[in-house]
XYZ file of N, CA and C in Angstrom:
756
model
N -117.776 -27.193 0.521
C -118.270 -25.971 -0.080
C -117.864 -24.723 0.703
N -117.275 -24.690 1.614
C -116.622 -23.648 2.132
C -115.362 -22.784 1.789
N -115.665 -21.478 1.513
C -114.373 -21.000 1.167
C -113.708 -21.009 1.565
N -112.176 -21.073 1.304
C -111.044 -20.933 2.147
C -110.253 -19.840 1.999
N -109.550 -19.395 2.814
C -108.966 -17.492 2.265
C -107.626 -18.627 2.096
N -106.918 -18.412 0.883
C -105.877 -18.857 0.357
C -104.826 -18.014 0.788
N -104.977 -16.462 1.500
C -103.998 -15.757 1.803
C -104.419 -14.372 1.818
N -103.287 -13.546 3.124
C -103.213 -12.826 3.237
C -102.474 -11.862 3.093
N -102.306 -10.670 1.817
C -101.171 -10.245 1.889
C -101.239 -8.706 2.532
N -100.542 -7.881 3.317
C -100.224 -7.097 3.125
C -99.170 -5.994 2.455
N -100.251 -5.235 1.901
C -98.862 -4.498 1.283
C -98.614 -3.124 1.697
N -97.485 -2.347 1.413
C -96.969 -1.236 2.430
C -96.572 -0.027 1.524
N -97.132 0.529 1.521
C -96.826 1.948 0.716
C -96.581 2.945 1.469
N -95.228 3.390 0.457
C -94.637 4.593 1.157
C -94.964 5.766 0.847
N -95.493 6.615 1.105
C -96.131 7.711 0.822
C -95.726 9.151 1.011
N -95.749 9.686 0.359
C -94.838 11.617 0.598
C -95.659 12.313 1.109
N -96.004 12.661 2.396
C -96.937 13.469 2.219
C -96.873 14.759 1.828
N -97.957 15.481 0.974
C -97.776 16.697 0.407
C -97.861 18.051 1.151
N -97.897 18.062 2.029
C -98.156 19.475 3.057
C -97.049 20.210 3.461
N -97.202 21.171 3.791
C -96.158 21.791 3.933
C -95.316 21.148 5.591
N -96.364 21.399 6.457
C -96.228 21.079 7.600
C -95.202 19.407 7.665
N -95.580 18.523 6.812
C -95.091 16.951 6.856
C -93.866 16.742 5.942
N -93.363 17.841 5.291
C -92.711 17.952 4.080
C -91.278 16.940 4.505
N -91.020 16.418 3.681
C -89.895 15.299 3.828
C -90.302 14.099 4.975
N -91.334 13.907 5.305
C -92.123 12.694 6.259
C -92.087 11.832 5.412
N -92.447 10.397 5.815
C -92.545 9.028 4.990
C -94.123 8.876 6.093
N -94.934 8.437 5.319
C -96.188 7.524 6.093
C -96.528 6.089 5.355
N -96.137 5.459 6.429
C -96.667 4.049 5.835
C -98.130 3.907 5.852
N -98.379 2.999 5.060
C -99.942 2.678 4.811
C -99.906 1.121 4.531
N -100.721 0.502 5.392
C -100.860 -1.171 5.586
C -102.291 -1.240 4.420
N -102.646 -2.292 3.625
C -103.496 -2.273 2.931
C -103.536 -3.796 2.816
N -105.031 -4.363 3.252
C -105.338 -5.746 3.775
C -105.932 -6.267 2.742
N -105.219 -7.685 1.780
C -106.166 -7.794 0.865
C -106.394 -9.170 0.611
N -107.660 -9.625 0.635
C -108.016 -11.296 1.115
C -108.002 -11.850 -0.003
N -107.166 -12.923 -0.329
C -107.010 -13.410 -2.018
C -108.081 -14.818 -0.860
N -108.979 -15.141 -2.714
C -109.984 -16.477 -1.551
C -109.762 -17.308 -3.306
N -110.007 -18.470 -2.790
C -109.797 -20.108 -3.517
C -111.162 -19.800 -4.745
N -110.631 -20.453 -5.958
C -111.879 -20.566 -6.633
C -112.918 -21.479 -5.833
N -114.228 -21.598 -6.623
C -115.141 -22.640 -6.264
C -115.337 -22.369 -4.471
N -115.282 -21.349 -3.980
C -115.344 -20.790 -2.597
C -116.667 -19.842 -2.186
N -117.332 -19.957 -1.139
C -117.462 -18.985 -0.725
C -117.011 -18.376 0.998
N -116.991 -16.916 0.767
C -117.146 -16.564 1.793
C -118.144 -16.661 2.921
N -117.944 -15.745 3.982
C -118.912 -15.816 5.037
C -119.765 -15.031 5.412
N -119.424 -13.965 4.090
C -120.786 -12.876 4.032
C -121.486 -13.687 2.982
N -120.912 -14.251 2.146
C -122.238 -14.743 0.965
C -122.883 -16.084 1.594
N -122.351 -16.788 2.255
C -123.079 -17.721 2.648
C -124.203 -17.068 3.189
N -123.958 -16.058 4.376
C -125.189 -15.436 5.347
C -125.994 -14.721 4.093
N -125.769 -14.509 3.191
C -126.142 -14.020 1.891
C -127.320 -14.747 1.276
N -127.209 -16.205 1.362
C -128.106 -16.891 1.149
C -127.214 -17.974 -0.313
N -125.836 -17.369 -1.032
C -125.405 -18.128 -1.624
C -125.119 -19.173 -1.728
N -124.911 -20.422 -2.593
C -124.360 -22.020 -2.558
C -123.770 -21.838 -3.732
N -122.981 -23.098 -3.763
C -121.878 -23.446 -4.502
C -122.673 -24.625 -5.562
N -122.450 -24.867 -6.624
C -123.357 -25.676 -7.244
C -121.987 -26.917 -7.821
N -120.971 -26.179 -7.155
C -119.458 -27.186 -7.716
C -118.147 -27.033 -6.672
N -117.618 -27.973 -6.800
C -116.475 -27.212 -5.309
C -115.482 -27.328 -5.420
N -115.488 -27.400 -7.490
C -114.147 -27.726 -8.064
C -113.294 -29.021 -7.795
N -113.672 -29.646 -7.370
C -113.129 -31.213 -6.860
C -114.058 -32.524 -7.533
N -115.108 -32.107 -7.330
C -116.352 -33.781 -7.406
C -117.934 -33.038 -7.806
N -117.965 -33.403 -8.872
C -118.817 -33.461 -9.725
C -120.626 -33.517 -9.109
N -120.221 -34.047 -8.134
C -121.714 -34.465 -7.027
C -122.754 -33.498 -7.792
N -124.033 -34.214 -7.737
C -125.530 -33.043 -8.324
C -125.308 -33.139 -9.822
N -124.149 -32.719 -10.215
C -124.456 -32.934 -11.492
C -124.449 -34.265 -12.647
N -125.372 -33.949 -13.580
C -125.809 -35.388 -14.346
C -125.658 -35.367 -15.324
N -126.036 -35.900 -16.492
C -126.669 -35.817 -18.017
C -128.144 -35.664 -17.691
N -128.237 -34.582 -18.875
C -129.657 -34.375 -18.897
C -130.811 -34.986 -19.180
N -131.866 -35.807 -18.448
C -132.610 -36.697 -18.876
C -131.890 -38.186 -17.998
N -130.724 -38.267 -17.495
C -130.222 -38.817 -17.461
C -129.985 -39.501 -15.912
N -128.829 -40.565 -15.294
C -128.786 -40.857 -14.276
C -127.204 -40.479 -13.416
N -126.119 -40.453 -14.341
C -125.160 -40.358 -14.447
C -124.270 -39.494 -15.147
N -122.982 -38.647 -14.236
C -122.152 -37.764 -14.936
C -121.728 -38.593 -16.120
N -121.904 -37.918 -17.422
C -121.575 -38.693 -18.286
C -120.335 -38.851 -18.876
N -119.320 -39.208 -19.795
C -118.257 -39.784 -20.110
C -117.906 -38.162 -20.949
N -118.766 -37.578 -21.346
C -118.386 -36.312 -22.116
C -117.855 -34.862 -21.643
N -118.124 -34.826 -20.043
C -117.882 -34.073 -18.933
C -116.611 -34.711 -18.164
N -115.426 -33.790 -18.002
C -114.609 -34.384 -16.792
C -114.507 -32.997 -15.807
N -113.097 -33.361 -14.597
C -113.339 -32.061 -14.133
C -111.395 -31.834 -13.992
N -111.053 -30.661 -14.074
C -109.750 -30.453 -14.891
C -109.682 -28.740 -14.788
N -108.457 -28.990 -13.608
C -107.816 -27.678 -12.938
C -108.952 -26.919 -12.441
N -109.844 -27.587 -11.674
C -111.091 -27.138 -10.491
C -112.152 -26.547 -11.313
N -112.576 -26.889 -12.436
C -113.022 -26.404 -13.509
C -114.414 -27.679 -13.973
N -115.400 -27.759 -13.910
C -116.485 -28.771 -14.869
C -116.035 -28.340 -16.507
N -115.512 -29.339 -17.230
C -114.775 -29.571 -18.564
C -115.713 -30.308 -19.862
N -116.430 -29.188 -20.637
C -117.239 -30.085 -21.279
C -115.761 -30.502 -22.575
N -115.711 -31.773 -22.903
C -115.234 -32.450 -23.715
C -115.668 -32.111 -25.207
N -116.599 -31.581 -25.771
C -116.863 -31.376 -27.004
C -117.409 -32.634 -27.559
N -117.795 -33.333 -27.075
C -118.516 -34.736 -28.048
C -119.865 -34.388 -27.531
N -120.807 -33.408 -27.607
C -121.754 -33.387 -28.048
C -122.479 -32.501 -28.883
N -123.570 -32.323 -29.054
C -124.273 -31.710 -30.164
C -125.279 -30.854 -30.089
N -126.476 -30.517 -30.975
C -127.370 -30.077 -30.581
C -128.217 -30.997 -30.142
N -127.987 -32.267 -30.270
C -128.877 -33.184 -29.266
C -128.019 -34.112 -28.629
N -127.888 -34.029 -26.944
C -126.814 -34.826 -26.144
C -125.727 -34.362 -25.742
N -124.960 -34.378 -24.358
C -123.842 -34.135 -24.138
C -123.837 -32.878 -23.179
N -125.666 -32.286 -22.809
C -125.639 -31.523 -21.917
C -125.911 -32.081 -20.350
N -125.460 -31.565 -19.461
C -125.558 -31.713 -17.777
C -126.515 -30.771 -17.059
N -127.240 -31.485 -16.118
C -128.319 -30.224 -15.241
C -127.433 -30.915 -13.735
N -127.763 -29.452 -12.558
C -127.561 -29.858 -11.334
C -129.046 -30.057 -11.286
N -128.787 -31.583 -10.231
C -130.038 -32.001 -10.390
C -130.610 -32.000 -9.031
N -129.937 -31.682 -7.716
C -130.756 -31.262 -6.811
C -131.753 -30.783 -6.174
N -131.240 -29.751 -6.898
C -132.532 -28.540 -6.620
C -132.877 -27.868 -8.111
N -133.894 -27.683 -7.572
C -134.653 -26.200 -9.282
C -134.704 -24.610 -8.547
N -135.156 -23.973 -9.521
C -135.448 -22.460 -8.824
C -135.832 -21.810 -9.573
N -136.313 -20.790 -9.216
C -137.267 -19.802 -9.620
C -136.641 -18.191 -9.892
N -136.484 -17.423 -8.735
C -136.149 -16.477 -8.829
C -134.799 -16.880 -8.767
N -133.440 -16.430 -8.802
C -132.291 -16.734 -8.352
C -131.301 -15.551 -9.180
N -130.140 -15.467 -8.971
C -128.791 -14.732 -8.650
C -127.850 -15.948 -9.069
N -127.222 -15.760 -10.557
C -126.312 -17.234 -10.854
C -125.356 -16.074 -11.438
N -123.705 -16.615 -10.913
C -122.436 -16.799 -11.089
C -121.963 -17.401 -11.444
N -121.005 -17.465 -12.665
C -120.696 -18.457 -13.255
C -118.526 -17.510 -13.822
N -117.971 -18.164 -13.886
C -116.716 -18.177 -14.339
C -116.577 -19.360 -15.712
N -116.144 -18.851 -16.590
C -116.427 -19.895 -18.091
C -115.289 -18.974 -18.654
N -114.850 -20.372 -19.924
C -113.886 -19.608 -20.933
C -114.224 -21.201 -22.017
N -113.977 -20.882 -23.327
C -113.764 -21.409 -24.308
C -113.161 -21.772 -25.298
N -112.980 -22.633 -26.017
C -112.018 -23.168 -27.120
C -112.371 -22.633 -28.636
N -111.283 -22.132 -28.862
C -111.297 -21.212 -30.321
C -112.578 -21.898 -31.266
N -113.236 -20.523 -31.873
C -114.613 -21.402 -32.510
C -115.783 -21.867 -31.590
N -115.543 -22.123 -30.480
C -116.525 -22.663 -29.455
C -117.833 -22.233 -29.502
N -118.698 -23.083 -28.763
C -120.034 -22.675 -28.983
C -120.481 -23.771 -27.297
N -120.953 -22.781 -26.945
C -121.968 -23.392 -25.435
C -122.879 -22.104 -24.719
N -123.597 -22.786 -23.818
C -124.818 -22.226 -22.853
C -124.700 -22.167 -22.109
N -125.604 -21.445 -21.090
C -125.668 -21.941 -19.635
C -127.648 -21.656 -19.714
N -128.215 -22.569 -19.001
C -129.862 -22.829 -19.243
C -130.430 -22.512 -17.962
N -131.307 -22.396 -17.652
C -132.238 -22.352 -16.654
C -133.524 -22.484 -16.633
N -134.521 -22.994 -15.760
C -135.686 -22.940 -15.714
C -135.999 -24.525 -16.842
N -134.853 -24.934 -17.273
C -135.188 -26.484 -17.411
C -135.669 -27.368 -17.080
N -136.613 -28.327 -17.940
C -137.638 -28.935 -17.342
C -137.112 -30.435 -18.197
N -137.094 -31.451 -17.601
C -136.718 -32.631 -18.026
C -137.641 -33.596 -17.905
N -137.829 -34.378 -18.725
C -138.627 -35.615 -19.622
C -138.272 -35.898 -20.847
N -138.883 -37.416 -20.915
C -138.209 -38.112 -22.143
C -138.604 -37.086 -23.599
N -139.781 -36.367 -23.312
C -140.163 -36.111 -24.421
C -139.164 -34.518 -25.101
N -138.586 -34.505 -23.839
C -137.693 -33.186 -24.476
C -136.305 -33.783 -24.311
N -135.945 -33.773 -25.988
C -134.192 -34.415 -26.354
C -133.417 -33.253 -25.453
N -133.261 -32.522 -25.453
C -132.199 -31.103 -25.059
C -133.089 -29.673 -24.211
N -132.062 -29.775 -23.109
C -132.527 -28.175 -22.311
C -132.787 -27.315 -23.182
N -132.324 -26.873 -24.185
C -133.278 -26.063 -25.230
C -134.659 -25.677 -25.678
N -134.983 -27.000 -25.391
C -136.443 -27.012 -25.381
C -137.308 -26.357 -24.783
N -137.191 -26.709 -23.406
C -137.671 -25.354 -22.435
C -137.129 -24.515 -21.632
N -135.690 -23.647 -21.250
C -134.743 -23.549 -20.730
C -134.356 -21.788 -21.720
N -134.523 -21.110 -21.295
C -133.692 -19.517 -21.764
C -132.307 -19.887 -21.723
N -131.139 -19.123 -22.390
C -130.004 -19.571 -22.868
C -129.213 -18.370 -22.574
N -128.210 -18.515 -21.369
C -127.450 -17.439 -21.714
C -126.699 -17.529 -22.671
N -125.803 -17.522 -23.846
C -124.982 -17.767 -24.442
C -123.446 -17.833 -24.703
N -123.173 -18.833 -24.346
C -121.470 -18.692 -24.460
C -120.736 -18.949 -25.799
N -120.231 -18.029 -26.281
C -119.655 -18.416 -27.861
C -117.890 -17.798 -27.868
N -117.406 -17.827 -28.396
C -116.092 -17.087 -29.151
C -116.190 -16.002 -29.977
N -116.628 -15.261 -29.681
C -117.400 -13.865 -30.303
C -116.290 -13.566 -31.225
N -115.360 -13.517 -31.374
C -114.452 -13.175 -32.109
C -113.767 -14.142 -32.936
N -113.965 -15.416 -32.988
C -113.444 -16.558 -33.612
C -114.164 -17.241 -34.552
N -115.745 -16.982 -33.951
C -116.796 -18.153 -34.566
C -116.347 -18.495 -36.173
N -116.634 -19.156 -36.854
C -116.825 -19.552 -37.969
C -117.162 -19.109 -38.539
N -118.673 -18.587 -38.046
C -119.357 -17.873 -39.386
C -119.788 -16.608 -38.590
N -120.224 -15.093 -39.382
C -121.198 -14.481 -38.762
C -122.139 -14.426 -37.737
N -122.115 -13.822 -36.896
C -123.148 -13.949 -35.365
C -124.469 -12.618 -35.987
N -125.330 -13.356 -35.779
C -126.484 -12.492 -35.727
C -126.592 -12.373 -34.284
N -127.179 -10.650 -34.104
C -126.936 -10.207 -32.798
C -127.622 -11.211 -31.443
N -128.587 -11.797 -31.626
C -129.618 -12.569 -30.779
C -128.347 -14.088 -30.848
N -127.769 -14.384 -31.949
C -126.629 -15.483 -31.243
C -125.736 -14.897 -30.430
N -125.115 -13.418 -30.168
C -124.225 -13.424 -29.551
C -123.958 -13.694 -28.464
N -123.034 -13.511 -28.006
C -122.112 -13.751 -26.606
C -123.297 -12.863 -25.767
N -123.397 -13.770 -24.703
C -124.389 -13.190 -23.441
C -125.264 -12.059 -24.090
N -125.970 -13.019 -25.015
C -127.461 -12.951 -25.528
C -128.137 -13.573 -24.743
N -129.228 -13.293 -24.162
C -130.797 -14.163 -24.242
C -131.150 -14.767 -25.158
N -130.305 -15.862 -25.810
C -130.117 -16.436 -27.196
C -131.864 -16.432 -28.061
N -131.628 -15.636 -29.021
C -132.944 -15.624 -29.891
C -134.158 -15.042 -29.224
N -134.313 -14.430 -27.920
C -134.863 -13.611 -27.248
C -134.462 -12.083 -27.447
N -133.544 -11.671 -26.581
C -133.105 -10.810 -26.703
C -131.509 -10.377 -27.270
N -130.860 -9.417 -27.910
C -129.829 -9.184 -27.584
C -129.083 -8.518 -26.694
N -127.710 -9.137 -26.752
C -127.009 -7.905 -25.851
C -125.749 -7.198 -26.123
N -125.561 -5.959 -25.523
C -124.502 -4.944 -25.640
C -123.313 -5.497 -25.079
N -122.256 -6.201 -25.689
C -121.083 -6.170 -25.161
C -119.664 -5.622 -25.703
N -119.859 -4.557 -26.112
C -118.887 -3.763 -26.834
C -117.743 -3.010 -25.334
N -116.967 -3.444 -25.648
C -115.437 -3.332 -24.658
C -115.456 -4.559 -23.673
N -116.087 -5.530 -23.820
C -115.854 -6.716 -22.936
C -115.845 -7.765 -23.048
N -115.916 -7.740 -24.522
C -115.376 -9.308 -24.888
C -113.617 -9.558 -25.213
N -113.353 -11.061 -24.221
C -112.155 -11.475 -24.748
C -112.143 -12.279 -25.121
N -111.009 -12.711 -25.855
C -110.530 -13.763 -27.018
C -110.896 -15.320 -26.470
N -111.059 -15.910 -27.456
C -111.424 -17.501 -27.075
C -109.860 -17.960 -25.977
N -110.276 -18.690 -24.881
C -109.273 -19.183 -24.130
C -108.748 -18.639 -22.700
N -109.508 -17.004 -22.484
C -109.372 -16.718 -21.473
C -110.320 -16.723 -20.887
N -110.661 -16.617 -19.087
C -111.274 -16.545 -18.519
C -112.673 -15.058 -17.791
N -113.696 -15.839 -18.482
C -114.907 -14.385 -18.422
C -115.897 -14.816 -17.103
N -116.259 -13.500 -16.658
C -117.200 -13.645 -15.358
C -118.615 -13.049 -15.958
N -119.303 -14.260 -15.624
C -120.925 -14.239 -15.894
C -122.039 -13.931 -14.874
N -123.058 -13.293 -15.062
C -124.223 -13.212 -14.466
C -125.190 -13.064 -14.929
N -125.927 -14.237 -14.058
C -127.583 -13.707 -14.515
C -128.375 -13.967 -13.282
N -129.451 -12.150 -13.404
C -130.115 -12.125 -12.672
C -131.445 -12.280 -12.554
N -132.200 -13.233 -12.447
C -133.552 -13.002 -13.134
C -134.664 -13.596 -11.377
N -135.634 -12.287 -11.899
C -136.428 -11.949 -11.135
C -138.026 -11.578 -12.036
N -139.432 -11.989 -11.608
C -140.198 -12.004 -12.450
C -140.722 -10.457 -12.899
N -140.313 -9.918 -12.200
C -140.625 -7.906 -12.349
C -138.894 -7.463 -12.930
N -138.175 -8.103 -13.371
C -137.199 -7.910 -13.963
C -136.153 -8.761 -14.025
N -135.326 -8.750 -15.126
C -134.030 -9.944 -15.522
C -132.990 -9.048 -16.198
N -131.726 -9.454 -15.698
C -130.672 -9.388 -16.429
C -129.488 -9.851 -16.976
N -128.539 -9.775 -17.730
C -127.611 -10.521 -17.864
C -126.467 -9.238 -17.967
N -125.278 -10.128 -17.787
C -123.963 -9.484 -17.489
C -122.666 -10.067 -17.765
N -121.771 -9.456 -18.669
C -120.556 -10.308 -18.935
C -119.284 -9.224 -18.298
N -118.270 -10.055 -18.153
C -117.009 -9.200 -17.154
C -117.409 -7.359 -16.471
N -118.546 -7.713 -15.558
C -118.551 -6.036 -14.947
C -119.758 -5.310 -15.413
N -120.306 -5.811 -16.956
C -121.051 -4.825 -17.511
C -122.347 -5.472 -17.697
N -123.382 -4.828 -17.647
C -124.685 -5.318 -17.919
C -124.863 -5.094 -19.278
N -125.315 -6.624 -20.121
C -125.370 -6.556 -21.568
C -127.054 -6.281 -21.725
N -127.580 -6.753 -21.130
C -129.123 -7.090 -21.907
C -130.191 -7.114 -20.292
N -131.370 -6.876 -20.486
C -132.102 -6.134 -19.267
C -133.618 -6.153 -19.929
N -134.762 -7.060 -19.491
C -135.853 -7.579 -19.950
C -137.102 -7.932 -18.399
N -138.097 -7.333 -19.099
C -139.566 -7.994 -17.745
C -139.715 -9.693 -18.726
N -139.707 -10.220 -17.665
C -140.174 -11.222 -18.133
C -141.190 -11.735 -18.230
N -142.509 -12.583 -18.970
C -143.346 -12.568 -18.936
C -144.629 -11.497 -19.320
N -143.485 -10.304 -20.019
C -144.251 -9.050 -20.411
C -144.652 -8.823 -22.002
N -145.507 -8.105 -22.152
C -146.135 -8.038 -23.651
C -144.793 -7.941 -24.272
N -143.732 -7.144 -24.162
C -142.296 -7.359 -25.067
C -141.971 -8.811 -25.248
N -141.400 -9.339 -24.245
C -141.403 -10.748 -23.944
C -142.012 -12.216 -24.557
N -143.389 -11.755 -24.660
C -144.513 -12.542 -25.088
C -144.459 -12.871 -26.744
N -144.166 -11.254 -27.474
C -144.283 -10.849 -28.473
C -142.836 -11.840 -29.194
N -141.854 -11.666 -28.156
C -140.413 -12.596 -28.920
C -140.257 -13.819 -28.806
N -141.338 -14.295 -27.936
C -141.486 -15.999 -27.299
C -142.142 -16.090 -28.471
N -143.172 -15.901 -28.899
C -144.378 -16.259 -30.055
C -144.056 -15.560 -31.049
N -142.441 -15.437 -31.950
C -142.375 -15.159 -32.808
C -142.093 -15.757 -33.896
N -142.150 -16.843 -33.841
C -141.840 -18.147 -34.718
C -140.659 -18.838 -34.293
N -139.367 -18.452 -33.408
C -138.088 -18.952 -33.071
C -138.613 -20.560 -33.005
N -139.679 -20.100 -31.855
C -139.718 -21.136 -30.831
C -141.270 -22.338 -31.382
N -141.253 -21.725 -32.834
C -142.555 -22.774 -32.970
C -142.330 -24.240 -32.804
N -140.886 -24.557 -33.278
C -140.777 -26.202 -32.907
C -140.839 -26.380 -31.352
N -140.725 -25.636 -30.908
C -140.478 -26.104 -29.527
C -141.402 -25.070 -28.328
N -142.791 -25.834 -28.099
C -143.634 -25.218 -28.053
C -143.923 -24.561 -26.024
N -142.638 -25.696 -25.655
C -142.687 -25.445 -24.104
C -141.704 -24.493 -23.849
N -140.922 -23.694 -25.000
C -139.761 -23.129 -24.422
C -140.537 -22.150 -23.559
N -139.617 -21.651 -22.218
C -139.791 -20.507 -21.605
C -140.929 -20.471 -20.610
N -141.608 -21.875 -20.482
C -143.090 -22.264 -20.390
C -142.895 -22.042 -18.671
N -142.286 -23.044 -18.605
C -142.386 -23.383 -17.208
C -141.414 -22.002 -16.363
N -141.907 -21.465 -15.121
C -141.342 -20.464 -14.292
C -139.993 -21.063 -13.171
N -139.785 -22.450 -13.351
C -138.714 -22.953 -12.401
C -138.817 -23.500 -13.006
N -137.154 -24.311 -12.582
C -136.741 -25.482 -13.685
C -134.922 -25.507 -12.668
N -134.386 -26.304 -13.706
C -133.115 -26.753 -13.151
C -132.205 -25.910 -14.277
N -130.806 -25.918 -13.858
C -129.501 -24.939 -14.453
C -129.205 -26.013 -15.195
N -128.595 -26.104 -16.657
C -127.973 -26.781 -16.680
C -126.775 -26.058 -17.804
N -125.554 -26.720 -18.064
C -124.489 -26.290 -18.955
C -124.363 -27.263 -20.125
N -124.101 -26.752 -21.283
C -124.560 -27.495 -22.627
C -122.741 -27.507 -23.157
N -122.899 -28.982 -23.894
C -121.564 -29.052 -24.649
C -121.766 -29.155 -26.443
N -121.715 -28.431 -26.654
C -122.415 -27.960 -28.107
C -121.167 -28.452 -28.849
N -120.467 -29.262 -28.895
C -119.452 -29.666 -30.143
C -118.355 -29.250 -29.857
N -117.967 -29.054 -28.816
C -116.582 -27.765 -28.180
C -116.570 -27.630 -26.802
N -114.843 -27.412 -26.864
C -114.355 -27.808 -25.103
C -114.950 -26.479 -24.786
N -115.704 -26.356 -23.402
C -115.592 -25.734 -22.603
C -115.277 -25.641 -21.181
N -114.956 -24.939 -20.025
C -115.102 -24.701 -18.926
C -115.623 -23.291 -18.093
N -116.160 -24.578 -16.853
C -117.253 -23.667 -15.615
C -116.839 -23.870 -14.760
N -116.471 -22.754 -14.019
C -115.863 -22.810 -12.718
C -116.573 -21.869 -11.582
N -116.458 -21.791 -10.397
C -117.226 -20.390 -9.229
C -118.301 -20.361 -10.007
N -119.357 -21.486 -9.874
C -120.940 -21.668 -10.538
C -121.431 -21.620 -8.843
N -122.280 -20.297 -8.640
C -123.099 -19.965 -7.450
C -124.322 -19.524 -7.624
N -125.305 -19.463 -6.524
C -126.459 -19.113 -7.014
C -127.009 -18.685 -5.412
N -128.204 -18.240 -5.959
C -128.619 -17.736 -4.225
C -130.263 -17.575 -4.948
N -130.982 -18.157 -4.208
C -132.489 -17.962 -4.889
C -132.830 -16.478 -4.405
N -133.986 -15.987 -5.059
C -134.258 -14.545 -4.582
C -135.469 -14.171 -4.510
């Protein structure tokens, strides 16, 4: 789980300076810039309090949900956790099963297959009696915003608080197949989510707003969603390839 700096380049710019005094001078300028390995961290985020939940190599921690074993529907492919698309709305999702958490700071790197449809969960709570992290687990949402099949109502979209809240991602969505940087920050006096740079969506949790969209009928079949305050991460394979890569977290 240690990052590795993959390289160092410097680069050298030649520069005019504009003054009268320097007029026809050249000044070089050295400019130091640390390219680092996916699935890495550094040595400020470690002291940071960050971990790696994947190290792009071996699967370790992670499972099927409910389950004992990485299952046959998950591989791992160009340092990447690879959901295979053979599952559904019931089956075929993975939790790291180590640890749970509460407050936390999650990073995630993801991209998807044209049409695609997947999650990323938290605060998941596992037993036989719940088929799918859905059940009790908030949803960031990973979709093909631009491909889907059918119409997105705003609460399905892309880095929604799926059926909670929506979110603003106007200038930052890209096309199914390339690679997007995720965050979510959630803290009990405030939560947020974030897709490439920009903050989409921003919620108290546990607050009369909150309360009012938990108990609005979404969630009547499923009466534990959102219930429990810790729980485990997990990534869902909803019928479609996806990949997760630089999945970090730091409790808070």
């Amino acid at each position: 789980m240690n990052r590795k700096t993959i390289g160092l380049f410097v680069l050298s710019a030649m520069i005019w300076a504009c003054s009268p005094e320097k007029s026809g001078e050249k000044e070089e300028v050295e400019e130091v810039v640390e390219v680092v390995a996916d699935n890495t961290l550094t040595e400020e985020e470690k002291a940071l309090g960050w971990m790696l939940l994947f190290d792009g190599e071996d699967p370790a921690g992670w499972r099927a949900f409910n389950g004992k074993e990485f299952p046959e529907g998950w591989t791992v492919e160009d340092g990447a956790l690879k959901a295979l698309g053979t599952g559904g709305d019931i089956g075929g999702d993975i939790v790291f099963a180590p640890m749970d958490f509460e407050q936390f700071e999650l990073e995630f790197t993801w991209k998807i297959a044209p049409g695609g449809n997947s999650g990323v969960f938290y605060h998941v709570v596992e037993d036989p009696k719940y088929k799918a992290p859905y059940e009790t687990g908030p949803e960031y949402q990973v979709i093909d915003q631009l491909g889907f099949e059918s119409p997105l109502e705003d609460w399905q979209s892309i880095a929604s608080d799926y059926a909670m809240y929506p979110g603003d991602v106007e200038g930052v969505v890209r096309p199914a197949g390339e690679w997007n940087e995720s965050k979510i920050i959630f803290r009990n006096d405030g939560a947020s989510y974030w897709l490439n740079g920009k903050k989409t969506l921003e919620f108290v949790p546990y607050s009369e707003d909150w309360t009012t969209r938990r108990n609005s009928g979404k969630w009547d079949a499923f009466p534990d969603y959102a219930i429990a305050k810790r729980g485990l991460i997990s990534l869902q394979d909803h019928g479609s390839e996806a990949w997760f890569k630089n999945i970090k977290i730091r409790p808070l």
